PDB file of C-alpha atoms and ligand atoms in Angstrom:
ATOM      1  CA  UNK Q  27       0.000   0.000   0.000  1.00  0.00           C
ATOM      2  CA  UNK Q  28       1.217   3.978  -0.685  1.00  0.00           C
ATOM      3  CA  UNK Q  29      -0.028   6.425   0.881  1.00  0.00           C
ATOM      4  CA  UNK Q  30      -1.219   9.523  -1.227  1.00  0.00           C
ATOM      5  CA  UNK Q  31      -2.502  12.739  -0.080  1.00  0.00           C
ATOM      6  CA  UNK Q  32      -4.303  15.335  -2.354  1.00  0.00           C
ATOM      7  CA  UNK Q  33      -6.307  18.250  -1.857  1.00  0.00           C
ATOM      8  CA  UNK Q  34      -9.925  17.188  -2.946  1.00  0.00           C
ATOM      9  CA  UNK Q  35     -12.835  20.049  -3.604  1.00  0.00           C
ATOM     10  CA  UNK Q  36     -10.161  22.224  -1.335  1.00  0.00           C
ATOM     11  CA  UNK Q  37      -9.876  20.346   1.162  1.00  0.00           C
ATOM     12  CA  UNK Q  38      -6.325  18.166   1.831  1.00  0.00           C
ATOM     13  CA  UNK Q  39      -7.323  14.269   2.145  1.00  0.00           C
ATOM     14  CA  UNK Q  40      -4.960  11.100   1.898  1.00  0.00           C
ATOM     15  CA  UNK Q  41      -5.402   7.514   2.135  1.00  0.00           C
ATOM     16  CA  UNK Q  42      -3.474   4.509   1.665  1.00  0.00           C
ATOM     17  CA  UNK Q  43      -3.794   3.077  -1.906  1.00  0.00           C
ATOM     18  CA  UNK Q  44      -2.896  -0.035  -3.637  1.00  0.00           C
ATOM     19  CA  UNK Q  45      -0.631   0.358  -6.860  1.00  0.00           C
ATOM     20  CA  UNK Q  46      -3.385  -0.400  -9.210  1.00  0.00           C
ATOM     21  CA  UNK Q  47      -5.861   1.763  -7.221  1.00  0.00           C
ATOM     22  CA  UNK Q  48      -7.816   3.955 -10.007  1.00  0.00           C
ATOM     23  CA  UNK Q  49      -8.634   7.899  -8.770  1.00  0.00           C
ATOM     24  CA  UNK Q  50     -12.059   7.297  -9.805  1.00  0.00           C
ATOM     25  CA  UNK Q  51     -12.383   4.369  -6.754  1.00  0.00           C
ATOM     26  CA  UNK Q  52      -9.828   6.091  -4.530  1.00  0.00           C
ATOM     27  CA  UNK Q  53     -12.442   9.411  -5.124  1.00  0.00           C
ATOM     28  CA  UNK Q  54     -15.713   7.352  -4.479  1.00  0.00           C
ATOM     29  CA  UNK Q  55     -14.829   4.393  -2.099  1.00  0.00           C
ATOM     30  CA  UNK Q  56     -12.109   5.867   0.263  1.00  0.00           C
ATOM     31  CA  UNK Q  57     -13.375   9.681  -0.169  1.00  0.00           C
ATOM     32  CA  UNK Q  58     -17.361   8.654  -0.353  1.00  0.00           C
ATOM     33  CA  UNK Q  59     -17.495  10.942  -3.257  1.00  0.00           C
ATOM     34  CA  UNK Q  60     -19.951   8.958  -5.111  1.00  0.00           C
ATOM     35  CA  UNK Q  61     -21.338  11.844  -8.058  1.00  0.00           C
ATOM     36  CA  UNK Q  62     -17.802  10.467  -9.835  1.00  0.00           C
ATOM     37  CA  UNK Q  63     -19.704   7.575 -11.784  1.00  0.00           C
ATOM     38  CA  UNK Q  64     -17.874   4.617 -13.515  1.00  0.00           C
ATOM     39  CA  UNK Q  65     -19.930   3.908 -16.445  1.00  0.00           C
ATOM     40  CA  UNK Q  66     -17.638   1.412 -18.675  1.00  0.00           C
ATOM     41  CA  UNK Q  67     -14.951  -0.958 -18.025  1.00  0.00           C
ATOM     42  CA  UNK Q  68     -12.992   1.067 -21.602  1.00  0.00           C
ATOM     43  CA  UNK Q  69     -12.306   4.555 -21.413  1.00  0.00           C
ATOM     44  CA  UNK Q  70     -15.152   5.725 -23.337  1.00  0.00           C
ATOM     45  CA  UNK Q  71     -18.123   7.225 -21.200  1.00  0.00           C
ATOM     46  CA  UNK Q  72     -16.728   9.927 -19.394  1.00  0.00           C
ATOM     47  CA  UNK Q  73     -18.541   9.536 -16.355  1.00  0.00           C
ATOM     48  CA  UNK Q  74     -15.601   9.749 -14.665  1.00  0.00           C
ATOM     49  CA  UNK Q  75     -14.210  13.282 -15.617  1.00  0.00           C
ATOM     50  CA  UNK Q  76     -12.896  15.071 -12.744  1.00  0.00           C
ATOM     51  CA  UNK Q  77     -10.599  17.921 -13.035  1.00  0.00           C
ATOM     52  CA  UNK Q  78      -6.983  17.569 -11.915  1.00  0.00           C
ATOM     53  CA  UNK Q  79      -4.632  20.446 -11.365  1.00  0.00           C
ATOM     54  CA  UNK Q  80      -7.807  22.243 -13.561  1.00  0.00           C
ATOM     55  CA  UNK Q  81      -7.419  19.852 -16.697  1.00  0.00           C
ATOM     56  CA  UNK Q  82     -10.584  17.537 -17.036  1.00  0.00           C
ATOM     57  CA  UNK Q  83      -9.494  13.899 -16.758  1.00  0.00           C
ATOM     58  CA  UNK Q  84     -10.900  10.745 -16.929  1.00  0.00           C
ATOM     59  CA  UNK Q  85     -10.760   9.234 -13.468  1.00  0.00           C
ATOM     60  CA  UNK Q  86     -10.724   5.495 -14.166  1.00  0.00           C
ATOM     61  CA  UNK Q  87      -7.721   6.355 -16.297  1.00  0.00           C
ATOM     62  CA  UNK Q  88      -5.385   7.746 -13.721  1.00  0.00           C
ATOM     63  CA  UNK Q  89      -3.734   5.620 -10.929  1.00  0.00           C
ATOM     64  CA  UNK Q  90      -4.349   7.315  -7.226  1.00  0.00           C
ATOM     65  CA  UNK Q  91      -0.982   7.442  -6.569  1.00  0.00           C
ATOM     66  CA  UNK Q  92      -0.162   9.471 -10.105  1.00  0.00           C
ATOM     67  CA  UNK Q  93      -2.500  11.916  -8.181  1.00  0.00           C
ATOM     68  CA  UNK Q  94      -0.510  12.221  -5.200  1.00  0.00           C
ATOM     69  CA  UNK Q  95      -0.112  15.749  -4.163  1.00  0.00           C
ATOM     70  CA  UNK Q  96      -2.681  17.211  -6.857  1.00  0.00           C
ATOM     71  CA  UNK Q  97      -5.413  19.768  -6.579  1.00  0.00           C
ATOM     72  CA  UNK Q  98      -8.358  17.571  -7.866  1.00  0.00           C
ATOM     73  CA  UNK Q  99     -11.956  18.875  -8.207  1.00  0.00           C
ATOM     74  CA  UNK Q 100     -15.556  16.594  -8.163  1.00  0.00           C
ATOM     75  CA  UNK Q 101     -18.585  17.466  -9.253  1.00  0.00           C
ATOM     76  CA  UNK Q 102     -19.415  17.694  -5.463  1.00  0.00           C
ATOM     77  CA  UNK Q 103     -17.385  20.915  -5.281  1.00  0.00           C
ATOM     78  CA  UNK Q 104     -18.793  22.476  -7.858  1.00  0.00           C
ATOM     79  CA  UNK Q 105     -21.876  24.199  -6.508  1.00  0.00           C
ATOM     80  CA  UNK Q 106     -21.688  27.796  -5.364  1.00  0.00           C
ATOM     81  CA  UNK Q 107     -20.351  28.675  -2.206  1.00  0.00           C
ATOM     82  CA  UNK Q 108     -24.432  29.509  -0.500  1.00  0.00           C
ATOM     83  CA  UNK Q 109     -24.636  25.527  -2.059  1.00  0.00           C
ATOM     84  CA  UNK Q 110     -26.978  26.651  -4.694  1.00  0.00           C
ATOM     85  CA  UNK Q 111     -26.562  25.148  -8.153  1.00  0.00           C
ATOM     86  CA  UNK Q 112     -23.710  26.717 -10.707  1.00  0.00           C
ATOM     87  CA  UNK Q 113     -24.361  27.953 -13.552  1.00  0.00           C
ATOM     88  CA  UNK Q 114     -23.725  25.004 -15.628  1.00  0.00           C
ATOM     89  CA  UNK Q 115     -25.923  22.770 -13.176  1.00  0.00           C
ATOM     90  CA  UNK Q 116     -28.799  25.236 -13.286  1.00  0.00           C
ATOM     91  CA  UNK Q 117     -28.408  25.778 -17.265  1.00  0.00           C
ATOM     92  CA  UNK Q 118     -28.638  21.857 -17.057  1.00  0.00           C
ATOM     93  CA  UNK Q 119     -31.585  21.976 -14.775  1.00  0.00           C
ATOM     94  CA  UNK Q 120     -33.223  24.776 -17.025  1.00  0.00           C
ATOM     95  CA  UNK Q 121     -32.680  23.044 -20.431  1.00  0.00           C
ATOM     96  CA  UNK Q 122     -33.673  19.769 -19.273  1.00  0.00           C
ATOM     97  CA  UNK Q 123     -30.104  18.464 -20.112  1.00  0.00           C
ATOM     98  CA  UNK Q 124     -29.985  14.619 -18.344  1.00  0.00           C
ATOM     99  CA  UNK Q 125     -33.052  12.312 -17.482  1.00  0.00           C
ATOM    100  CA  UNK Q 126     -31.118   9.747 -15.662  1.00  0.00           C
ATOM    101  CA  UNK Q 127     -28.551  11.900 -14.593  1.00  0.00           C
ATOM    102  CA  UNK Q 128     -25.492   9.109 -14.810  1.00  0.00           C
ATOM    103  CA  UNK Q 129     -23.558  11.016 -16.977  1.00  0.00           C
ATOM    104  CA  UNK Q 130     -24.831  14.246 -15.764  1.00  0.00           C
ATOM    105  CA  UNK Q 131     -21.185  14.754 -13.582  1.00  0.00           C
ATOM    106  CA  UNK Q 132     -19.325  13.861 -16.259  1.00  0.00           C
ATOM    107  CA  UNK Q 133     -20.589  16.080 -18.902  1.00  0.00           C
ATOM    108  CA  UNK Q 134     -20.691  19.174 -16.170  1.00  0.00           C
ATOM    109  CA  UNK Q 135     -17.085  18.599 -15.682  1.00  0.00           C
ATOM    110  CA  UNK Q 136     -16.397  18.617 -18.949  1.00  0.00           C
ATOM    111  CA  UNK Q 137     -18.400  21.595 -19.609  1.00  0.00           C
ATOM    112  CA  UNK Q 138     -16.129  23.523 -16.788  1.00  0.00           C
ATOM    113  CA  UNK Q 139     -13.530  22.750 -18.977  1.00  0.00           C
ATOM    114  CA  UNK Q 140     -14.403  23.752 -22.047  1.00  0.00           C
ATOM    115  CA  UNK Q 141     -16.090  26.788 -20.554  1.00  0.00           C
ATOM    116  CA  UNK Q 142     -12.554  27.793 -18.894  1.00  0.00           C
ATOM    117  CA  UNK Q 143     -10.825  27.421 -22.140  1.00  0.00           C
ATOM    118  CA  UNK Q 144     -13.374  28.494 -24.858  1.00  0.00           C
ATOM    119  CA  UNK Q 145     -15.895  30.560 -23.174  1.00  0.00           C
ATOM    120  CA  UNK Q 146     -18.290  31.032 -26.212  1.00  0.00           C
ATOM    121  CA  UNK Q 147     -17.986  27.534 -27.325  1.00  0.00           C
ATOM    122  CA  UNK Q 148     -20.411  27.346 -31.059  1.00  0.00           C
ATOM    123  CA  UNK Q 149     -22.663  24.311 -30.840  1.00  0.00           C
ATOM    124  CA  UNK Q 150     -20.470  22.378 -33.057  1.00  0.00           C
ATOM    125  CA  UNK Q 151     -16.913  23.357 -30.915  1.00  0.00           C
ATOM    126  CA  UNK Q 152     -19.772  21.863 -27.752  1.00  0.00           C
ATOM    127  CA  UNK Q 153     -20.622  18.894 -29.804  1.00  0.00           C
ATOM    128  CA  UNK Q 154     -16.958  17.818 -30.493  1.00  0.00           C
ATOM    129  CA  UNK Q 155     -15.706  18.646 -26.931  1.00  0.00           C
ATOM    130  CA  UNK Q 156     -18.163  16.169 -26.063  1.00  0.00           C
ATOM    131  CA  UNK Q 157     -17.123  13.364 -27.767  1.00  0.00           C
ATOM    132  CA  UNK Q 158     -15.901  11.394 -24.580  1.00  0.00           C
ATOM    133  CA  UNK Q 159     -18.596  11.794 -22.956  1.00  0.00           C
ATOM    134  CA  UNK Q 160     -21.459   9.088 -23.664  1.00  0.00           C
ATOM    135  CA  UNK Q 161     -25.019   9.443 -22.871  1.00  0.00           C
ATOM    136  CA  UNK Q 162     -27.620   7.007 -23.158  1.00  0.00           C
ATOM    137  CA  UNK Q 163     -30.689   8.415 -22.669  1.00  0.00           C
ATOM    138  CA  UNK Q 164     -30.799  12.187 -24.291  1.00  0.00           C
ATOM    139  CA  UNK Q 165     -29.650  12.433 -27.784  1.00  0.00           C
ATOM    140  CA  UNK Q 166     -27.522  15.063 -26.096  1.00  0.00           C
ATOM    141  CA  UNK Q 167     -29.163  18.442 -27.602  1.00  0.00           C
ATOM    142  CA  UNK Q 168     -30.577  19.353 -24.446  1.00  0.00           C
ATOM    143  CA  UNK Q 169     -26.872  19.298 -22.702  1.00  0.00           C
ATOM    144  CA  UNK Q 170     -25.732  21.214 -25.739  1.00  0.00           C
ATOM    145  CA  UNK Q 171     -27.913  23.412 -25.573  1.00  0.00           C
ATOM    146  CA  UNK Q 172     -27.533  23.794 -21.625  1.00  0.00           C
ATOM    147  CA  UNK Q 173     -23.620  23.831 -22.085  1.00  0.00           C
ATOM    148  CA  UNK Q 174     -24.380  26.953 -24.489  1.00  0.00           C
ATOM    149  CA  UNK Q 175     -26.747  28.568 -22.471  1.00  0.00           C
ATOM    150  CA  UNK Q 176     -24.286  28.526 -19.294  1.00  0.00           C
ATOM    151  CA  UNK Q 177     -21.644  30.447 -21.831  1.00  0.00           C
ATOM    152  CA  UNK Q 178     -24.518  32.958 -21.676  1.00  0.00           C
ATOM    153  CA  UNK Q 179     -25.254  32.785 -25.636  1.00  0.00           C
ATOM    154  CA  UNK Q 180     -29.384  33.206 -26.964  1.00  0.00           C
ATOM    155  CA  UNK Q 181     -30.150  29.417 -27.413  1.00  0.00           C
ATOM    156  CA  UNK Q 182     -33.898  30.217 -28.353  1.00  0.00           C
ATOM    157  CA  UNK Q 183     -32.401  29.478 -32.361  1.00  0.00           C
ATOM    158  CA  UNK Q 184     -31.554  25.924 -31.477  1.00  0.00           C
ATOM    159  CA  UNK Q 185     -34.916  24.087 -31.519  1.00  0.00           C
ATOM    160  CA  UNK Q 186     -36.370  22.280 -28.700  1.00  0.00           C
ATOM    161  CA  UNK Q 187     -36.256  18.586 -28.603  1.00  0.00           C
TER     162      UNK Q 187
HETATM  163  S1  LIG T 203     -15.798   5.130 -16.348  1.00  0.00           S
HETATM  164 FE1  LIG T 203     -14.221   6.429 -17.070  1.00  0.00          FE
HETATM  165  S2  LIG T 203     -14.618   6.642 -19.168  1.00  0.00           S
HETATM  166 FE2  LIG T 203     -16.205   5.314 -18.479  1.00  0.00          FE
HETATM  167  S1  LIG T 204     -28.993  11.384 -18.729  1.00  0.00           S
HETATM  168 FE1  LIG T 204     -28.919   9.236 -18.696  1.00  0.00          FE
HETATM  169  S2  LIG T 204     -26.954   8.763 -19.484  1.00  0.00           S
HETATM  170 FE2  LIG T 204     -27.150  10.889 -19.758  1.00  0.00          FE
END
């Protein structure tokens, strides 16, 4: 076992880890952060995406340990300070962009990112950004369209679904 120690949402946490010990399970079974989803056994869903040292990552693709003394940030930390929603949770909340919600973490990560990087994403730059992230249930306009509306563009053109 290694012990790691990171700073999680702000706050400084460690644990001891085995070798093969994935962030994603180090985040939700030692840490009890359990919005980090695992939704595939192959890299591909993007339910994992956390953001570490501010760059989104997939979670079941990093070791624990390779996290070891990073600044690493859940969708549990991402609500404003009074606890209300953010604006990329509410946008998702107003556009009606999840039904099951299991890769509603995921894409909000990954919307943080792009957001930070490309704050008036176009709906195709939103559409390709999302391309690791898989969900099953929406046809994913209504998280474009949420994703665009949080950048604080008129999404009234792009039709309802
Ligand atoms: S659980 Fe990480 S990509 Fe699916
Ligand atoms: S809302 Fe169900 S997988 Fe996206």
């Amino acid at each position: 076992m290694t012990k790691v120690t990171m700073t999680v949402n702000g706050k400084s946490v460690s644990g001891d880890v085995e070798g093969r010990t994935l962030l994603a399970s180090f985040l939700r079974e030692d840490q009890g952060l359990t919005g980090t989803h695992i939704g595939c056994d192959t890299s591909q869903c993007g339910a994992c995406v956390v953001h570490v040292d501010g760059v989104a990552v997939k979670s079941c693709t990093m070791l624990a340990a390779e996290a070891d003394g990073a600044s690493v940030d859940t969708i549990e930390g991402q609500a404003n300070a009074d606890g209300s929603l953010n604006v990329i949770q509410q946008a998702f909340q107003d556009h009606h962009g999840l039904q099951c919600g299991f890769c509603t973490p995921g894409m909000v990560m990954s919307a943080a990112a792009l957001l930070k990087d490309n704050p008036k994403p176009t709906e195709q730059e939103v559409r390709e950004y999302l391309e690791g992230n898989i969900c099953r249930c929406t046809g994913y306009h209504n998280i474009v369209k949420a994703i665009m509306a949080a950048s604080g563009q008129d999404v009234t053109a792009i039709a309802a679904e």
